[in-house]
PDB file of N, CA and C in Angstrom:
ATOM      1  N   PRO K  46     -12.008  -6.918  -9.562  1.00 74.00           N
ATOM      2  CA  PRO K  46     -11.268  -8.061  -9.949  1.00 74.00           C
ATOM      3  C   PRO K  46     -11.242  -9.132  -8.779  1.00 74.00           C
ATOM      4  N   VAL K  47     -11.558 -10.523  -9.176  1.00 86.00           N
ATOM      5  CA  VAL K  47     -11.928 -11.521  -8.232  1.00 86.00           C
ATOM      6  C   VAL K  47     -10.699 -11.562  -7.540  1.00 86.00           C
ATOM      7  N   LEU K  48      -9.415 -11.712  -8.402  1.00 83.00           N
ATOM      8  CA  LEU K  48      -8.273 -12.305  -7.692  1.00 83.00           C
ATOM      9  C   LEU K  48      -7.624 -10.962  -6.770  1.00 83.00           C
ATOM     10  N   VAL K  49      -7.943  -9.681  -6.873  1.00 87.00           N
ATOM     11  CA  VAL K  49      -7.551  -8.830  -5.938  1.00 87.00           C
ATOM     12  C   VAL K  49      -8.204  -8.935  -4.805  1.00 87.00           C
ATOM     13  N   GLN K  50      -9.544  -8.995  -4.959  1.00 89.00           N
ATOM     14  CA  GLN K  50     -11.047  -9.274  -3.630  1.00 89.00           C
ATOM     15  C   GLN K  50      -9.917 -10.434  -2.759  1.00 89.00           C
ATOM     16  N   SER K  51      -9.850 -11.714  -3.370  1.00 87.00           N
ATOM     17  CA  SER K  51      -9.262 -12.822  -2.664  1.00 87.00           C
ATOM     18  C   SER K  51      -8.034 -12.574  -1.938  1.00 87.00           C
ATOM     19  N   LEU K  52      -7.055 -11.429  -2.933  1.00 89.00           N
ATOM     20  CA  LEU K  52      -5.790 -11.239  -2.144  1.00 89.00           C
ATOM     21  C   LEU K  52      -6.291 -10.402  -0.628  1.00 89.00           C
ATOM     22  N   ASN K  53      -7.172  -9.515  -1.129  1.00 89.00           N
ATOM     23  CA  ASN K  53      -7.402  -8.619   0.012  1.00 89.00           C
ATOM     24  C   ASN K  53      -7.892  -9.353   1.142  1.00 89.00           C
ATOM     25  N   ILE K  54      -8.647 -10.467   0.808  1.00 91.00           N
ATOM     26  CA  ILE K  54      -9.193 -11.399   2.086  1.00 91.00           C
ATOM     27  C   ILE K  54      -8.102 -12.048   2.814  1.00 91.00           C
ATOM     28  N   LEU K  55      -7.113 -12.600   1.928  1.00 90.00           N
ATOM     29  CA  LEU K  55      -6.033 -13.340   2.650  1.00 90.00           C
ATOM     30  C   LEU K  55      -5.082 -12.513   3.365  1.00 90.00           C
ATOM     31  N   GLU K  56      -5.070 -11.017   2.897  1.00 89.00           N
ATOM     32  CA  GLU K  56      -3.997 -10.509   3.488  1.00 89.00           C
ATOM     33  C   GLU K  56      -4.664  -9.881   4.707  1.00 89.00           C
ATOM     34  N   GLU K  57      -6.014  -9.688   4.753  1.00 90.00           N
ATOM     35  CA  GLU K  57      -6.652  -9.350   6.150  1.00 90.00           C
ATOM     36  C   GLU K  57      -6.468 -10.394   6.860  1.00 90.00           C
ATOM     37  N   LYS K  58      -6.709 -11.556   6.915  1.00 87.00           N
ATOM     38  CA  LYS K  58      -6.376 -12.623   7.392  1.00 87.00           C
ATOM     39  C   LYS K  58      -5.060 -13.271   7.869  1.00 87.00           C
ATOM     40  N   LYS K  59      -4.129 -12.274   7.328  1.00 86.00           N
ATOM     41  CA  LYS K  59      -2.552 -12.960   7.348  1.00 86.00           C
ATOM     42  C   LYS K  59      -2.385 -14.456   7.046  1.00 86.00           C
ATOM     43  N   HIS K  60      -2.795 -14.798   6.053  1.00 86.00           N
ATOM     44  CA  HIS K  60      -3.013 -16.017   5.639  1.00 86.00           C
ATOM     45  C   HIS K  60      -1.568 -16.642   5.093  1.00 86.00           C
ATOM     46  N   PRO K  61      -0.807 -17.683   5.486  1.00 84.00           N
ATOM     47  CA  PRO K  61       0.420 -17.739   4.698  1.00 84.00           C
ATOM     48  C   PRO K  61       0.360 -18.167   3.028  1.00 84.00           C
ATOM     49  N   HIS K  62      -0.697 -18.290   2.868  1.00 86.00           N
ATOM     50  CA  HIS K  62      -0.987 -18.548   1.502  1.00 86.00           C
ATOM     51  C   HIS K  62      -0.712 -17.201   0.353  1.00 86.00           C
ATOM     52  N   THR K  63      -0.687 -16.074   1.130  1.00 91.00           N
ATOM     53  CA  THR K  63      -1.205 -14.904   0.499  1.00 91.00           C
ATOM     54  C   THR K  63      -0.195 -14.958  -0.872  1.00 91.00           C
ATOM     55  N   TYR K  64       0.755 -15.181  -0.615  1.00 91.00           N
ATOM     56  CA  TYR K  64       2.091 -15.346  -1.341  1.00 91.00           C
ATOM     57  C   TYR K  64       1.712 -15.849  -2.828  1.00 91.00           C
ATOM     58  N   GLU K  65       0.718 -16.915  -2.781  1.00 92.00           N
ATOM     59  CA  GLU K  65       0.534 -17.747  -3.993  1.00 92.00           C
ATOM     60  C   GLU K  65      -0.584 -16.456  -4.951  1.00 92.00           C
ATOM     61  N   SER K  66      -1.172 -15.723  -4.387  1.00 92.00           N
ATOM     62  CA  SER K  66      -2.282 -14.789  -5.086  1.00 92.00           C
ATOM     63  C   SER K  66      -1.250 -13.668  -5.974  1.00 92.00           C
ATOM     64  N   LEU K  67      -0.185 -13.415  -5.030  1.00 94.00           N
ATOM     65  CA  LEU K  67       0.593 -12.235  -5.182  1.00 94.00           C
ATOM     66  C   LEU K  67       1.487 -12.931  -6.341  1.00 94.00           C
ATOM     67  N   GLU K  68       1.522 -14.029  -6.349  1.00 95.00           N
ATOM     68  CA  GLU K  68       2.661 -14.763  -7.634  1.00 95.00           C
ATOM     69  C   GLU K  68       1.613 -14.916  -8.724  1.00 95.00           C
ATOM     70  N   VAL K  69       0.308 -14.903  -8.626  1.00 93.00           N
ATOM     71  CA  VAL K  69      -0.414 -14.942  -9.925  1.00 93.00           C
ATOM     72  C   VAL K  69      -0.570 -13.591 -10.203  1.00 93.00           C
ATOM     73  N   LEU K  70      -0.985 -12.514  -9.435  1.00 94.00           N
ATOM     74  CA  LEU K  70      -0.763 -10.999 -10.023  1.00 94.00           C
ATOM     75  C   LEU K  70       0.594 -10.832 -10.797  1.00 94.00           C
ATOM     76  N   ALA K  71       1.494 -11.109 -10.248  1.00 96.00           N
ATOM     77  CA  ALA K  71       2.936 -10.923 -10.811  1.00 96.00           C
ATOM     78  C   ALA K  71       3.022 -11.664 -12.068  1.00 96.00           C
ATOM     79  N   ASP K  72       2.481 -12.858 -12.543  1.00 96.00           N
ATOM     80  CA  ASP K  72       2.691 -13.637 -13.518  1.00 96.00           C
ATOM     81  C   ASP K  72       1.748 -12.807 -14.692  1.00 96.00           C
ATOM     82  N   LEU K  73       0.639 -12.547 -14.318  1.00 95.00           N
ATOM     83  CA  LEU K  73      -0.524 -11.823 -15.213  1.00 95.00           C
ATOM     84  C   LEU K  73       0.255 -10.436 -15.652  1.00 95.00           C
ATOM     85  N   TYR K  74       0.967  -9.539 -14.925  1.00 96.00           N
ATOM     86  CA  TYR K  74       1.688  -8.473 -15.154  1.00 96.00           C
ATOM     87  C   TYR K  74       3.028  -8.375 -15.989  1.00 96.00           C
ATOM     88  N   GLU K  75       3.535 -10.027 -15.659  1.00 97.00           N
ATOM     89  CA  GLU K  75       4.659 -10.053 -16.405  1.00 97.00           C
ATOM     90  C   GLU K  75       4.421 -10.453 -17.880  1.00 97.00           C
ATOM     91  N   LYS K  76       3.065 -10.823 -18.183  1.00 97.00           N
ATOM     92  CA  LYS K  76       2.528 -11.256 -19.282  1.00 97.00           C
ATOM     93  C   LYS K  76       2.241  -9.869 -20.134  1.00 97.00           C
ATOM     94  N   ARG K  77       1.778  -8.986 -19.248  1.00 96.00           N
ATOM     95  CA  ARG K  77       1.404  -7.744 -19.993  1.00 96.00           C
ATOM     96  C   ARG K  77       2.438  -7.055 -20.265  1.00 96.00           C
ATOM     97  N   TYR K  78       3.658  -7.005 -19.865  1.00 97.00           N
ATOM     98  CA  TYR K  78       4.885  -6.694 -19.624  1.00 97.00           C
ATOM     99  C   TYR K  78       5.449  -7.301 -21.118  1.00 97.00           C
ATOM    100  N   ARG K  79       5.466  -8.404 -21.211  1.00 95.00           N
ATOM    101  CA  ARG K  79       5.957  -9.027 -22.638  1.00 95.00           C
ATOM    102  C   ARG K  79       5.008  -8.565 -23.813  1.00 95.00           C
ATOM    103  N   HIS K  80       3.916  -8.458 -23.630  1.00 97.00           N
ATOM    104  CA  HIS K  80       2.952  -7.870 -24.473  1.00 97.00           C
ATOM    105  C   HIS K  80       3.136  -6.607 -24.897  1.00 97.00           C
ATOM    106  N   ALA K  81       3.028  -5.581 -24.076  1.00 96.00           N
ATOM    107  CA  ALA K  81       3.903  -4.445 -24.617  1.00 96.00           C
ATOM    108  C   ALA K  81       4.948  -4.413 -24.967  1.00 96.00           C
ATOM    109  N   LEU K  82       6.096  -5.173 -24.588  1.00 94.00           N
ATOM    110  CA  LEU K  82       7.165  -5.153 -25.060  1.00 94.00           C
ATOM    111  C   LEU K  82       7.666  -5.614 -26.676  1.00 94.00           C
ATOM    112  N   SER K  83       6.531  -6.071 -27.002  1.00 94.00           N
ATOM    113  CA  SER K  83       6.595  -6.933 -28.252  1.00 94.00           C
ATOM    114  C   SER K  83       5.631  -5.983 -29.029  1.00 94.00           C
ATOM    115  N   HIS K  84       4.920  -5.079 -28.407  1.00 95.00           N
ATOM    116  CA  HIS K  84       4.063  -4.055 -29.368  1.00 95.00           C
ATOM    117  C   HIS K  84       4.988  -2.717 -29.361  1.00 95.00           C
ATOM    118  N   ASN K  85       6.302  -2.541 -28.836  1.00 94.00           N
ATOM    119  CA  ASN K  85       6.788  -1.513 -29.078  1.00 94.00           C
ATOM    120  C   ASN K  85       6.388  -0.558 -28.144  1.00 94.00           C
ATOM    121  N   ASN K  86       6.092  -0.607 -27.086  1.00 91.00           N
ATOM    122  CA  ASN K  86       5.673   0.420 -25.788  1.00 91.00           C
ATOM    123  C   ASN K  86       6.464   0.164 -24.736  1.00 91.00           C
ATOM    124  N   PRO K  87       7.516   0.999 -24.860  1.00 91.00           N
ATOM    125  CA  PRO K  87       8.638   0.558 -23.882  1.00 91.00           C
ATOM    126  C   PRO K  87       7.857   1.259 -22.319  1.00 91.00           C
ATOM    127  N   LYS K  88       7.376   2.409 -22.419  1.00 94.00           N
ATOM    128  CA  LYS K  88       6.672   3.086 -21.211  1.00 94.00           C
ATOM    129  C   LYS K  88       5.471   2.152 -20.446  1.00 94.00           C
ATOM    130  N   GLU K  89       4.994   1.884 -21.516  1.00 95.00           N
ATOM    131  CA  GLU K  89       3.845   0.949 -20.684  1.00 95.00           C
ATOM    132  C   GLU K  89       4.629  -0.340 -20.105  1.00 95.00           C
ATOM    133  N   SER K  90       5.323  -1.090 -21.099  1.00 95.00           N
ATOM    134  CA  SER K  90       6.114  -2.394 -20.566  1.00 95.00           C
ATOM    135  C   SER K  90       6.776  -2.112 -19.289  1.00 95.00           C
ATOM    136  N   GLU K  91       7.668  -1.131 -19.371  1.00 95.00           N
ATOM    137  CA  GLU K  91       8.457  -0.897 -17.964  1.00 95.00           C
ATOM    138  C   GLU K  91       7.231  -0.722 -16.663  1.00 95.00           C
ATOM    139  N   ALA K  92       6.523  -0.320 -17.031  1.00 97.00           N
ATOM    140  CA  ALA K  92       5.639   0.163 -15.753  1.00 97.00           C
ATOM    141  C   ALA K  92       4.761  -1.640 -15.413  1.00 97.00           C
ATOM    142  N   PHE K  93       4.576  -2.341 -16.360  1.00 97.00           N
ATOM    143  CA  PHE K  93       4.007  -3.706 -15.979  1.00 97.00           C
ATOM    144  C   PHE K  93       4.935  -4.471 -15.207  1.00 97.00           C
ATOM    145  N   LYS K  94       6.410  -4.116 -16.000  1.00 96.00           N
ATOM    146  CA  LYS K  94       7.335  -5.144 -15.224  1.00 96.00           C
ATOM    147  C   LYS K  94       7.772  -4.448 -14.197  1.00 96.00           C
ATOM    148  N   GLU K  95       7.601  -3.275 -13.570  1.00 97.00           N
ATOM    149  CA  GLU K  95       7.800  -2.794 -12.055  1.00 97.00           C
ATOM    150  C   GLU K  95       6.384  -3.250 -11.093  1.00 97.00           C
ATOM    151  N   LYS K  96       5.526  -3.262 -11.728  1.00 96.00           N
ATOM    152  CA  LYS K  96       4.143  -4.013 -10.952  1.00 96.00           C
ATOM    153  C   LYS K  96       4.363  -5.465 -11.032  1.00 96.00           C
ATOM    154  N   SER K  97       5.118  -6.237 -11.768  1.00 97.00           N
ATOM    155  CA  SER K  97       5.228  -7.825 -11.479  1.00 97.00           C
ATOM    156  C   SER K  97       6.274  -7.969 -10.244  1.00 97.00           C
ATOM    157  N   LEU K  98       7.360  -6.945 -10.730  1.00 97.00           N
ATOM    158  CA  LEU K  98       8.501  -7.361  -9.712  1.00 97.00           C
ATOM    159  C   LEU K  98       7.906  -6.719  -8.050  1.00 97.00           C
ATOM    160  N   GLY K  99       7.238  -5.740  -8.159  1.00 96.00           N
ATOM    161  CA  GLY K  99       6.357  -5.600  -6.971  1.00 96.00           C
ATOM    162  C   GLY K  99       5.513  -6.516  -6.145  1.00 96.00           C
ATOM    163  N   TYR K 100       4.896  -7.232  -7.079  1.00 96.00           N
ATOM    164  CA  TYR K 100       4.171  -8.094  -6.529  1.00 96.00           C
ATOM    165  C   TYR K 100       4.857  -9.651  -5.861  1.00 96.00           C
ATOM    166  N   LEU K 101       6.058  -9.755  -6.686  1.00 97.00           N
ATOM    167  CA  LEU K 101       7.004 -11.070  -6.489  1.00 97.00           C
ATOM    168  C   LEU K 101       7.690 -10.639  -5.161  1.00 97.00           C
ATOM    169  N   ASN K 102       8.177  -9.437  -5.141  1.00 96.00           N
ATOM    170  CA  ASN K 102       8.681  -8.703  -3.993  1.00 96.00           C
ATOM    171  C   ASN K 102       8.088  -8.820  -2.995  1.00 96.00           C
ATOM    172  N   LYS K 103       6.557  -8.671  -2.862  1.00 95.00           N
ATOM    173  CA  LYS K 103       5.703  -8.497  -1.474  1.00 95.00           C
ATOM    174  C   LYS K 103       5.562 -10.031  -1.223  1.00 95.00           C
ATOM    175  N   ALA K 104       5.579 -10.888  -2.283  1.00 95.00           N
ATOM    176  CA  ALA K 104       5.445 -12.539  -2.039  1.00 95.00           C
ATOM    177  C   ALA K 104       6.455 -12.843  -1.068  1.00 95.00           C
ATOM    178  N   LEU K 105       7.672 -12.411  -1.617  1.00 95.00           N
ATOM    179  CA  LEU K 105       8.702 -13.037  -0.567  1.00 95.00           C
ATOM    180  C   LEU K 105       8.660 -12.401   0.976  1.00 95.00           C
ATOM    181  N   LYS K 106       8.187 -11.241   0.826  1.00 94.00           N
ATOM    182  CA  LYS K 106       8.101 -10.763   2.471  1.00 94.00           C
ATOM    183  C   LYS K 106       7.017 -11.393   3.068  1.00 94.00           C
ATOM    184  N   VAL K 107       6.075 -11.925   2.382  1.00 93.00           N
ATOM    185  CA  VAL K 107       4.840 -12.570   3.070  1.00 93.00           C
ATOM    186  C   VAL K 107       5.291 -13.931   3.602  1.00 93.00           C
ATOM    187  N   MET K 108       6.202 -14.565   2.664  1.00 92.00           N
ATOM    188  CA  MET K 108       6.776 -15.943   2.726  1.00 92.00           C
ATOM    189  C   MET K 108       7.597 -15.878   4.025  1.00 92.00           C
ATOM    190  N   GLU K 109       8.643 -14.812   4.112  1.00 93.00           N
ATOM    191  CA  GLU K 109       9.526 -14.464   4.929  1.00 93.00           C
ATOM    192  C   GLU K 109       8.683 -14.593   6.500  1.00 93.00           C
ATOM    193  N   ALA K 110       7.756 -13.706   6.430  1.00 91.00           N
ATOM    194  CA  ALA K 110       7.013 -13.516   7.701  1.00 91.00           C
ATOM    195  C   ALA K 110       6.487 -14.865   8.279  1.00 91.00           C
ATOM    196  N   CYS K 111       5.957 -15.789   7.180  1.00 88.00           N
ATOM    197  CA  CYS K 111       5.605 -17.065   7.573  1.00 88.00           C
ATOM    198  C   CYS K 111       6.614 -18.152   7.680  1.00 88.00           C
ATOM    199  N   HIS K 112       7.656 -17.801   7.506  1.00 90.00           N
ATOM    200  CA  HIS K 112       8.947 -18.530   7.907  1.00 90.00           C
ATOM    201  C   HIS K 112       8.941 -19.736   6.723  1.00 90.00           C
ATOM    202  N   LEU K 113       8.654 -19.286   5.604  1.00 86.00           N
ATOM    203  CA  LEU K 113       8.613 -20.288   4.338  1.00 86.00           C
ATOM    204  C   LEU K 113       9.939 -19.892   3.253  1.00 86.00           C
ATOM    205  N   GLU K 114      10.971 -19.570   4.068  1.00 87.00           N
ATOM    206  CA  GLU K 114      12.104 -19.044   3.017  1.00 87.00           C
ATOM    207  C   GLU K 114      12.751 -20.245   2.209  1.00 87.00           C
ATOM    208  N   LYS K 115      12.669 -21.618   3.206  1.00 89.00           N
ATOM    209  CA  LYS K 115      13.554 -22.800   2.678  1.00 89.00           C
ATOM    210  C   LYS K 115      12.295 -23.714   1.848  1.00 89.00           C
ATOM    211  N   THR K 116      11.668 -23.097   1.043  1.00 88.00           N
ATOM    212  CA  THR K 116      10.724 -23.909   0.595  1.00 88.00           C
ATOM    213  C   THR K 116      10.897 -23.560  -1.397  1.00 88.00           C
ATOM    214  N   SER K 117      10.423 -24.538  -2.015  1.00 91.00           N
ATOM    215  CA  SER K 117      11.018 -24.468  -3.585  1.00 91.00           C
ATOM    216  C   SER K 117      10.160 -23.029  -4.159  1.00 91.00           C
ATOM    217  N   PRO K 118       8.541 -22.975  -3.859  1.00 91.00           N
ATOM    218  CA  PRO K 118       8.124 -21.560  -4.240  1.00 91.00           C
ATOM    219  C   PRO K 118       8.925 -20.532  -3.789  1.00 91.00           C
ATOM    220  N   PHE K 119       9.710 -20.329  -2.731  1.00 91.00           N
ATOM    221  CA  PHE K 119      10.321 -19.348  -2.276  1.00 91.00           C
ATOM    222  C   PHE K 119      11.411 -18.916  -3.493  1.00 91.00           C
ATOM    223  N   GLU K 120      12.010 -20.011  -3.690  1.00 93.00           N
ATOM    224  CA  GLU K 120      13.346 -20.336  -4.723  1.00 93.00           C
ATOM    225  C   GLU K 120      12.817 -19.838  -5.970  1.00 93.00           C
ATOM    226  N   SER K 121      11.645 -20.132  -6.442  1.00 93.00           N
ATOM    227  CA  SER K 121      10.866 -20.130  -7.808  1.00 93.00           C
ATOM    228  C   SER K 121      10.596 -18.757  -7.875  1.00 93.00           C
ATOM    229  N   ILE K 122       9.913 -17.958  -6.798  1.00 95.00           N
ATOM    230  CA  ILE K 122       9.893 -16.706  -6.854  1.00 95.00           C
ATOM    231  C   ILE K 122      11.194 -15.618  -7.190  1.00 95.00           C
ATOM    232  N   GLN K 123      12.158 -16.276  -6.252  1.00 95.00           N
ATOM    233  CA  GLN K 123      13.645 -15.286  -6.127  1.00 95.00           C
ATOM    234  C   GLN K 123      14.073 -15.474  -7.999  1.00 95.00           C
ATOM    235  N   ASN K 124      13.847 -16.754  -8.299  1.00 94.00           N
ATOM    236  CA  ASN K 124      14.342 -16.784  -9.842  1.00 94.00           C
ATOM    237  C   ASN K 124      13.655 -16.062 -10.913  1.00 94.00           C
ATOM    238  N   LYS K 125      12.280 -15.872 -10.449  1.00 96.00           N
ATOM    239  CA  LYS K 125      11.466 -15.019 -11.484  1.00 96.00           C
ATOM    240  C   LYS K 125      11.994 -13.576 -11.418  1.00 96.00           C
ATOM    241  N   ILE K 126      12.178 -13.296 -10.108  1.00 96.00           N
ATOM    242  CA  ILE K 126      12.837 -11.727  -9.770  1.00 96.00           C
ATOM    243  C   ILE K 126      14.290 -11.578 -10.725  1.00 96.00           C
ATOM    244  N   ARG K 127      15.267 -12.637 -10.636  1.00 94.00           N
ATOM    245  CA  ARG K 127      16.166 -12.331 -11.185  1.00 94.00           C
ATOM    246  C   ARG K 127      15.993 -12.498 -12.903  1.00 94.00           C
ATOM    247  N   GLU K 128      15.151 -13.359 -13.252  1.00 94.00           N
ATOM    248  CA  GLU K 128      15.278 -13.397 -14.699  1.00 94.00           C
ATOM    249  C   GLU K 128      14.326 -12.041 -15.126  1.00 94.00           C
ATOM    250  N   LEU K 129      13.263 -11.514 -14.519  1.00 91.00           N
ATOM    251  CA  LEU K 129      12.710 -10.294 -15.079  1.00 91.00           C
ATOM    252  C   LEU K 129      13.492  -9.144 -14.850  1.00 91.00           C
ATOM    253  N   GLY K 130      14.358  -9.254 -13.931  1.00 88.00           N
ATOM    254  CA  GLY K 130      15.401  -8.144 -13.622  1.00 88.00           C
ATOM    255  C   GLY K 130      16.559  -8.061 -14.754  1.00 88.00           C
ATOM    256  N   LYS K 131      16.781  -9.103 -15.508  1.00 86.00           N
ATOM    257  CA  LYS K 131      17.778  -9.415 -16.484  1.00 86.00           C
ATOM    258  C   LYS K 131      17.114  -8.744 -18.190  1.00 86.00           C
ATOM    259  N   MET K 132      15.592  -8.804 -18.195  1.00 80.00           N
ATOM    260  CA  MET K 132      14.995  -8.273 -19.194  1.00 80.00           C
ATOM    261  C   MET K 132      15.094  -6.760 -19.345  1.00 80.00           C
TER     262      MET K 132
END
């Protein structure tokens, strides 16, 4: 997958915008989570939810390492984690 390849390159270079690819992957897995949930597949949906949360948490760590904690994308990712955690 192209997105994973781009993520690997960004991680290799320790690029500060690595969080953006992580957030996109998290959004993708959140959609898969919702789809599996709507099709009454709790085991698969939980796996997708955990994957999404993992990418979001990793995005926050990247942003913290780059001192981007006081930005609106940081807050947005925190909100996504809270919302996904409520589901």
